Amino acid sequence: MASVLIALGGNVGDVRATFRKAISNICGMTQAALLARSSDYTTPPWGEEDQAPFTNACIEIDTSLDPHALLFTLHKIEKKFGRDRAHETRWGPRTLDLDLIAYDDVRLDKPELTLPHPRLFERAFVLVPLAEIAPDRIIAGRRVREALAQLSTEGIQRLPDLD
């Protein structure tokens, strides 16, 4: 089994309901155990800034799927929830974005998959929820909590828990 970190994001529709269903799909379709789930956070848009704020969260799962099979499954789940990667604007609005952040200590650099995620340490919107569930996890030689301390968290707010 591999310990995997996945970031969730979206800003179209009822994102928090989408997250709940997507996490259920992730666990079901990958035969994974959900080890941890962060709170949901509202975050300013990144990259393409003229759009609605995003909701972001992170989960940790245990899965026996290899990284490529897991990525394929995550893309299938995104599509199920209305994402069309072929016709979207880069960093634009989306119903669901699932990013494979880290897969154990695997390092990969392939056109279709880079592990750990290449922009992880630039993105407070990923590191804030990640630090909630795995503050001491070391990814690419950096402790999550220490990497977060290097970034501004301006505009990122924890949302109240749902029932």
Coordinates of N, CA and C in Angstrom, one line a residue:
M1 N 0.8 -1.2 0.0 CA 0.0 0.0 0.0 C 0.9 1.3 0.0
A2 N 0.4 2.3 -0.7 CA 1.1 3.5 -0.8 C 0.4 4.6 -0.1
S3 N 1.1 5.5 0.6 CA 0.4 6.7 1.2 C 0.5 7.8 0.2
V4 N -0.7 8.2 -0.1 CA -0.9 9.2 -1.2 C -1.6 10.5 -0.7
L5 N -1.1 11.6 -1.2 CA -1.7 12.9 -0.9 C -2.3 13.4 -2.2
I6 N -3.6 13.9 -2.0 CA -4.3 14.4 -3.2 C -4.9 15.7 -2.8
A7 N -4.8 16.7 -3.7 CA -5.4 18.0 -3.5 C -6.7 18.1 -4.3
L8 N -7.7 18.7 -3.7 CA -9.0 18.9 -4.3 C -9.2 20.4 -4.5
G9 N -9.8 20.8 -5.6 CA -10.1 22.2 -5.8 C -11.3 22.3 -6.7
G10 N -11.9 23.5 -6.7 CA -13.0 23.8 -7.6 C -13.7 25.1 -7.2
N11 N -14.3 25.7 -8.2 CA -15.0 27.0 -8.0 C -16.3 27.1 -8.8
V12 N -16.8 26.0 -9.3 CA -18.1 26.0 -10.1 C -19.1 25.0 -9.4
G13 N -20.3 25.5 -9.1 CA -21.3 24.6 -8.5 C -21.1 24.5 -7.0
D14 N -21.7 23.4 -6.5 CA -21.6 23.2 -5.0 C -20.4 22.4 -4.8
V15 N -19.3 23.1 -4.7 CA -17.9 22.4 -4.6 C -17.8 21.5 -3.4
R16 N -18.3 21.9 -2.3 CA -18.2 21.1 -1.1 C -19.0 19.8 -1.2
A17 N -20.1 19.8 -1.8 CA -20.9 18.6 -2.1 C -20.1 17.7 -3.1
T18 N -19.5 18.4 -4.1 CA -18.7 17.7 -5.1 C -17.5 17.0 -4.4
F19 N -16.9 17.7 -3.5 CA -15.7 17.1 -2.8 C -16.2 15.8 -2.0
R20 N -17.3 15.9 -1.3 CA -17.8 14.8 -0.5 C -18.0 13.6 -1.5
K21 N -18.7 13.8 -2.6 CA -19.0 12.7 -3.5 C -17.7 12.2 -4.2
A22 N -16.8 13.2 -4.6 CA -15.5 12.8 -5.2 C -14.6 11.9 -4.3
I23 N -14.6 12.3 -3.0 CA -13.8 11.5 -2.1 C -14.3 10.1 -2.0
S24 N -15.6 10.0 -1.9 CA -16.3 8.7 -1.9 C -15.9 7.9 -3.2
N25 N -15.9 8.5 -4.3 CA -15.6 7.9 -5.6 C -14.1 7.5 -5.6
I26 N -13.2 8.4 -5.1 CA -11.8 8.1 -5.0 C -11.6 6.8 -4.2
C27 N -12.2 6.7 -3.1 CA -12.0 5.5 -2.2 C -12.6 4.3 -2.8
G28 N -13.8 4.4 -3.4 CA -14.4 3.3 -4.0 C -13.7 2.8 -5.3
M29 N -13.3 3.7 -6.2 CA -12.7 3.3 -7.4 C -11.3 2.9 -7.3
T30 N -10.6 3.2 -6.2 CA -9.2 2.8 -6.1 C -9.0 1.8 -4.9
Q31 N -10.1 1.3 -4.4 CA -10.1 0.5 -3.2 C -9.1 1.0 -2.1
A32 N -9.2 2.3 -1.9 CA -8.4 3.0 -1.0 C -9.0 3.2 0.4
A33 N -8.2 3.4 1.4 CA -8.7 3.7 2.7 C -8.4 5.2 2.9
L34 N -9.4 6.0 3.3 CA -9.2 7.4 3.6 C -8.6 7.5 5.0
L35 N -7.3 8.0 5.0 CA -6.6 8.2 6.3 C -6.8 9.5 6.9
A36 N -7.0 10.6 6.1 CA -7.2 11.9 6.6 C -7.8 12.8 5.6
R37 N -8.6 13.8 6.1 CA -9.3 14.8 5.2 C -9.2 16.1 5.9
S38 N -8.6 17.1 5.2 CA -8.5 18.4 5.8 C -9.9 19.1 5.8
S39 N -9.9 20.2 6.4 CA -11.0 21.1 6.3 C -11.1 21.7 4.9
D40 N -12.2 22.3 4.6 CA -12.3 23.0 3.3 C -11.9 24.5 3.5
Y41 N -11.2 25.0 2.5 CA -10.7 26.4 2.6 C -11.2 27.2 1.4
T42 N -11.5 28.4 1.6 CA -11.8 29.3 0.5 C -10.5 30.0 0.2
T43 N -10.2 30.1 -1.1 CA -8.9 30.6 -1.5 C -9.0 31.5 -2.7
P44 N -8.2 32.5 -2.8 CA -8.2 33.4 -4.0 C -7.8 32.6 -5.3
P45 N -8.4 33.0 -6.4 CA -8.0 32.3 -7.7 C -6.5 32.5 -7.9
W46 N -5.9 31.5 -8.5 CA -4.4 31.5 -8.8 C -4.2 31.4 -10.3
G47 N -3.2 32.1 -10.8 CA -3.0 32.0 -12.3 C -3.9 32.9 -13.0
E48 N -5.1 32.5 -13.3 CA -6.2 33.3 -13.9 C -7.0 33.9 -12.8
E49 N -6.8 35.2 -12.5 CA -7.4 35.8 -11.3 C -8.8 36.3 -11.4
D50 N -9.3 36.5 -12.7 CA -10.6 37.1 -12.9 C -11.6 36.0 -12.9
Q51 N -11.9 35.4 -11.7 CA -12.9 34.3 -11.6 C -13.3 34.2 -10.1
A52 N -14.3 33.4 -9.8 CA -14.7 33.2 -8.5 C -13.6 32.5 -7.6
P53 N -13.7 32.8 -6.3 CA -12.7 32.1 -5.4 C -12.9 30.6 -5.5
F54 N -11.9 29.9 -5.1 CA -11.9 28.4 -5.1 C -12.1 27.9 -3.7
T55 N -12.6 26.7 -3.7 CA -12.6 25.9 -2.4 C -11.5 24.8 -2.6
N56 N -10.7 24.7 -1.6 CA -9.6 23.7 -1.7 C -9.6 22.8 -0.4
A57 N -9.1 21.6 -0.6 CA -8.9 20.7 0.5 C -7.9 19.6 0.1
C58 N -7.4 18.8 1.1 CA -6.5 17.7 0.8 C -6.9 16.5 1.5
I59 N -6.6 15.3 0.9 CA -6.9 14.1 1.6 C -5.6 13.2 1.5
E60 N -5.5 12.3 2.4 CA -4.5 11.3 2.4 C -5.2 9.9 2.3
I61 N -4.7 9.1 1.4 CA -5.3 7.8 1.2 C -4.2 6.7 1.2
D62 N -4.6 5.5 1.5 CA -3.7 4.3 1.3 C -4.3 3.6 0.1
T63 N -3.5 3.3 -0.9 CA -4.0 2.6 -2.1 C -2.9 1.6 -2.6
S64 N -3.4 0.6 -3.3 CA -2.4 -0.3 -3.9 C -2.3 0.0 -5.4
L65 N -3.0 0.9 -5.9 CA -2.9 1.3 -7.3 C -1.5 2.0 -7.6
D66 N -0.9 1.7 -8.7 CA 0.3 2.4 -9.0 C 0.0 3.9 -9.4
P67 N 1.0 4.8 -9.4 CA 0.7 6.2 -9.7 C 0.0 6.5 -11.0
H68 N 0.3 5.8 -12.1 CA -0.3 6.1 -13.3 C -1.8 5.6 -13.3
A69 N -2.0 4.5 -12.8 CA -3.4 4.0 -12.7 C -4.2 4.9 -11.8
L70 N -3.6 5.4 -10.7 CA -4.3 6.3 -9.8 C -4.6 7.6 -10.5
L71 N -3.7 8.2 -11.3 CA -3.9 9.4 -12.0 C -5.0 9.2 -13.1
F72 N -5.0 8.1 -13.8 CA -6.1 7.8 -14.7 C -7.4 7.8 -14.0
T73 N -7.5 7.2 -12.9 CA -8.8 7.1 -12.1 C -9.2 8.5 -11.6
L74 N -8.2 9.3 -11.2 CA -8.6 10.7 -10.7 C -9.1 11.5 -11.9
H75 N -8.5 11.3 -13.1 CA -9.1 12.1 -14.3 C -10.5 11.6 -14.7
K76 N -10.7 10.3 -14.5 CA -12.1 9.8 -14.7 C -13.1 10.4 -13.8
I77 N -12.7 10.5 -12.5 CA -13.6 11.1 -11.5 C -13.8 12.6 -11.8
E78 N -12.8 13.3 -12.2 CA -13.0 14.7 -12.6 C -14.0 14.8 -13.7
K79 N -13.8 14.0 -14.7 CA -14.8 14.0 -15.9 C -16.2 13.7 -15.5
K80 N -16.3 12.8 -14.5 CA -17.7 12.4 -14.0 C -18.4 13.6 -13.4
F81 N -17.6 14.5 -12.8 CA -18.1 15.7 -12.2 C -18.1 16.9 -13.0
G82 N -17.9 16.7 -14.4 CA -18.1 17.8 -15.3 C -16.8 18.5 -15.8
R83 N -15.7 18.0 -15.4 CA -14.5 18.6 -16.0 C -14.1 18.1 -17.4
D84 N -13.8 19.1 -18.2 CA -13.4 18.7 -19.6 C -12.0 19.3 -19.9
R85 N -11.0 18.5 -19.6 CA -9.6 19.0 -19.7 C -9.3 19.5 -21.1
A86 N -9.9 18.9 -22.1 CA -9.6 19.3 -23.5 C -10.1 20.7 -23.9
H87 N -11.1 21.2 -23.2 CA -11.7 22.4 -23.6 C -11.8 23.5 -22.5
E88 N -10.9 23.4 -21.5 CA -10.9 24.4 -20.5 C -9.7 25.3 -20.6
T89 N -9.8 26.4 -19.9 CA -8.8 27.4 -19.8 C -7.8 27.0 -18.7
R90 N -6.5 27.1 -18.9 CA -5.5 26.7 -17.9 C -5.7 27.6 -16.7
W91 N -5.8 27.0 -15.5 CA -6.1 27.7 -14.2 C -7.4 28.4 -14.2
G92 N -8.3 28.0 -15.1 CA -9.6 28.7 -15.2 C -10.6 28.0 -14.3
P93 N -11.9 28.4 -14.4 CA -13.0 27.8 -13.5 C -13.1 26.3 -13.8
R94 N -13.5 25.6 -12.7 CA -13.7 24.2 -12.9 C -14.6 23.6 -11.7
T95 N -15.3 22.6 -12.1 CA -16.1 21.9 -11.1 C -15.3 21.1 -10.1
L96 N -14.2 20.5 -10.6 CA -13.4 19.6 -9.7 C -12.0 19.5 -10.3
D97 N -11.0 19.7 -9.5 CA -9.6 19.5 -9.9 C -9.0 18.6 -8.9
L98 N -8.4 17.5 -9.3 CA -7.8 16.5 -8.4 C -6.3 16.4 -8.8
D99 N -5.5 16.8 -7.9 CA -4.0 16.8 -8.2 C -3.4 15.7 -7.3
L100 N -2.6 14.9 -7.9 CA -1.8 13.9 -7.2 C -0.5 14.7 -6.7
I101 N -0.5 14.9 -5.4 CA 0.6 15.7 -4.8 C 1.8 14.8 -4.5
A102 N 1.6 13.7 -3.8 CA 2.8 12.9 -3.5 C 2.3 11.4 -3.4
Y103 N 3.1 10.5 -3.8 CA 2.9 9.1 -3.7 C 4.0 8.4 -3.0
D104 N 3.9 8.1 -1.7 CA 5.0 7.7 -0.9 C 6.1 8.6 -1.1
D105 N 7.3 8.1 -1.4 CA 8.5 9.0 -1.7 C 8.9 8.9 -3.1
V106 N 7.9 8.4 -4.0 CA 8.2 8.2 -5.4 C 8.6 9.6 -6.1
R107 N 9.6 9.5 -6.9 CA 9.9 10.7 -7.8 C 9.8 10.2 -9.2
L108 N 9.0 10.9 -10.0 CA 8.7 10.6 -11.4 C 8.8 11.9 -12.2
D109 N 9.3 11.8 -13.4 CA 9.3 13.0 -14.2 C 9.0 12.5 -15.6
K110 N 7.7 12.3 -15.9 CA 7.2 11.9 -17.2 C 6.3 13.0 -17.7
P111 N 6.1 13.0 -19.1 CA 5.2 14.0 -19.6 C 3.8 14.0 -19.0
E112 N 3.3 12.8 -18.7 CA 1.9 12.7 -18.1 C 1.8 12.8 -16.6
L113 N 3.0 12.7 -15.9 CA 2.9 12.7 -14.5 C 4.3 13.0 -13.9
T114 N 4.3 14.1 -13.0 CA 5.5 14.4 -12.3 C 5.2 14.3 -10.8
L115 N 6.0 13.6 -10.1 CA 5.9 13.4 -8.6 C 7.2 13.7 -7.9
P116 N 7.1 14.4 -6.8 CA 5.9 15.0 -6.3 C 5.4 16.2 -7.2
H117 N 4.2 16.7 -7.0 CA 3.6 17.7 -7.9 C 4.6 18.9 -8.0
P118 N 4.9 19.2 -9.3 CA 6.0 20.2 -9.5 C 5.8 21.6 -8.9
R119 N 4.5 22.0 -8.7 CA 4.3 23.4 -8.2 C 3.8 23.4 -6.8
L120 N 3.9 22.3 -6.1 CA 3.4 22.1 -4.7 C 3.9 23.3 -3.8
F121 N 5.2 23.5 -3.9 CA 5.8 24.5 -2.9 C 5.6 26.0 -3.3
E122 N 4.8 26.2 -4.4 CA 4.5 27.6 -4.8 C 3.0 27.9 -4.4
R123 N 2.3 26.9 -3.9 CA 0.8 27.0 -3.8 C 0.4 26.9 -2.3
A124 N 0.2 28.1 -1.7 CA -0.4 28.1 -0.3 C -1.7 27.4 -0.3
F125 N -2.5 27.5 -1.4 CA -3.9 26.9 -1.4 C -3.8 25.4 -1.3
V126 N -2.7 24.8 -1.6 CA -2.5 23.3 -1.3 C -1.8 23.1 0.0
L127 N -0.8 23.9 0.3 CA 0.0 23.7 1.5 C -0.8 23.9 2.8
V128 N -1.8 24.9 2.8 CA -2.6 25.1 4.0 C -3.4 23.9 4.4
P129 N -4.2 23.3 3.5 CA -4.9 22.1 3.9 C -4.0 20.9 4.1
L130 N -2.9 20.9 3.4 CA -2.0 19.8 3.5 C -1.3 19.8 4.9
A131 N -1.0 21.0 5.4 CA -0.3 21.2 6.7 C -1.3 20.8 7.8
E132 N -2.6 20.9 7.5 CA -3.6 20.5 8.6 C -3.5 19.0 8.8
I133 N -3.3 18.2 7.7 CA -3.4 16.7 7.9 C -2.0 16.1 7.9
A134 N -1.0 16.7 7.4 CA 0.3 16.1 7.3 C 1.4 17.1 7.5
P135 N 1.4 17.8 8.6 CA 2.4 18.9 8.8 C 3.9 18.5 8.8
D136 N 4.1 17.3 9.2 CA 5.5 16.8 9.3 C 5.9 15.9 8.2
R137 N 5.0 15.7 7.2 CA 5.4 14.9 6.0 C 6.5 15.6 5.3
I138 N 7.5 14.8 4.9 CA 8.6 15.3 4.1 C 8.4 14.9 2.7
I139 N 8.3 15.9 1.8 CA 8.1 15.8 0.4 C 9.3 16.4 -0.3
A140 N 10.0 15.7 -1.1 CA 11.1 16.2 -1.9 C 12.1 16.9 -0.9
G141 N 12.3 16.4 0.2 CA 13.3 16.9 1.2 C 12.8 18.1 2.0
R142 N 11.5 18.5 1.8 CA 11.0 19.6 2.6 C 9.8 19.2 3.5
R143 N 9.8 19.7 4.7 CA 8.7 19.4 5.6 C 7.5 20.3 5.2
V144 N 6.3 19.8 5.1 CA 5.1 20.5 4.7 C 5.0 21.8 5.5
R145 N 5.0 21.7 6.8 CA 4.8 22.9 7.6 C 5.8 24.0 7.4
E146 N 7.1 23.6 7.2 CA 8.2 24.6 6.9 C 8.0 25.2 5.5
A147 N 7.6 24.4 4.6 CA 7.4 25.0 3.2 C 6.3 26.0 3.2
L148 N 5.2 25.7 4.0 CA 4.1 26.7 4.1 C 4.5 28.0 4.8
A149 N 5.4 27.9 5.7 CA 5.9 29.1 6.4 C 6.6 30.1 5.5
Q150 N 7.0 29.6 4.3 CA 7.7 30.4 3.3 C 6.8 31.2 2.4
L151 N 5.4 30.9 2.5 CA 4.5 31.5 1.6 C 3.5 32.4 2.3
S152 N 2.9 33.3 1.6 CA 1.8 34.1 2.1 C 0.5 33.3 2.1
T153 N -0.3 33.4 3.1 CA -1.6 32.7 3.2 C -2.7 33.7 3.1
E154 N -2.4 34.9 2.7 CA -3.4 36.0 2.6 C -4.6 35.6 1.7
G155 N -5.8 35.8 2.3 CA -7.0 35.5 1.5 C -7.5 34.0 1.7
I156 N -6.7 33.2 2.4 CA -7.1 31.8 2.6 C -7.8 31.7 3.9
Q157 N -9.0 31.2 3.9 CA -9.8 31.1 5.1 C -10.4 29.7 5.2
R158 N -10.3 29.2 6.4 CA -10.9 27.9 6.7 C -12.5 28.0 6.8
L159 N -13.2 27.1 6.1 CA -14.6 27.2 6.1 C -15.2 26.4 7.3
P160 N -16.3 26.8 7.8 CA -16.9 26.0 8.9 C -17.2 24.5 8.4
D161 N -17.1 23.6 9.4 CA -17.4 22.2 9.1 C -18.8 22.1 8.7
L162 N -19.1 21.2 7.7 CA -20.5 20.8 7.4 C -20.9 19.7 8.4
D163 N -22.2 19.5 8.5 CA -22.7 18.5 9.4 C -22.0 17.1 9.3

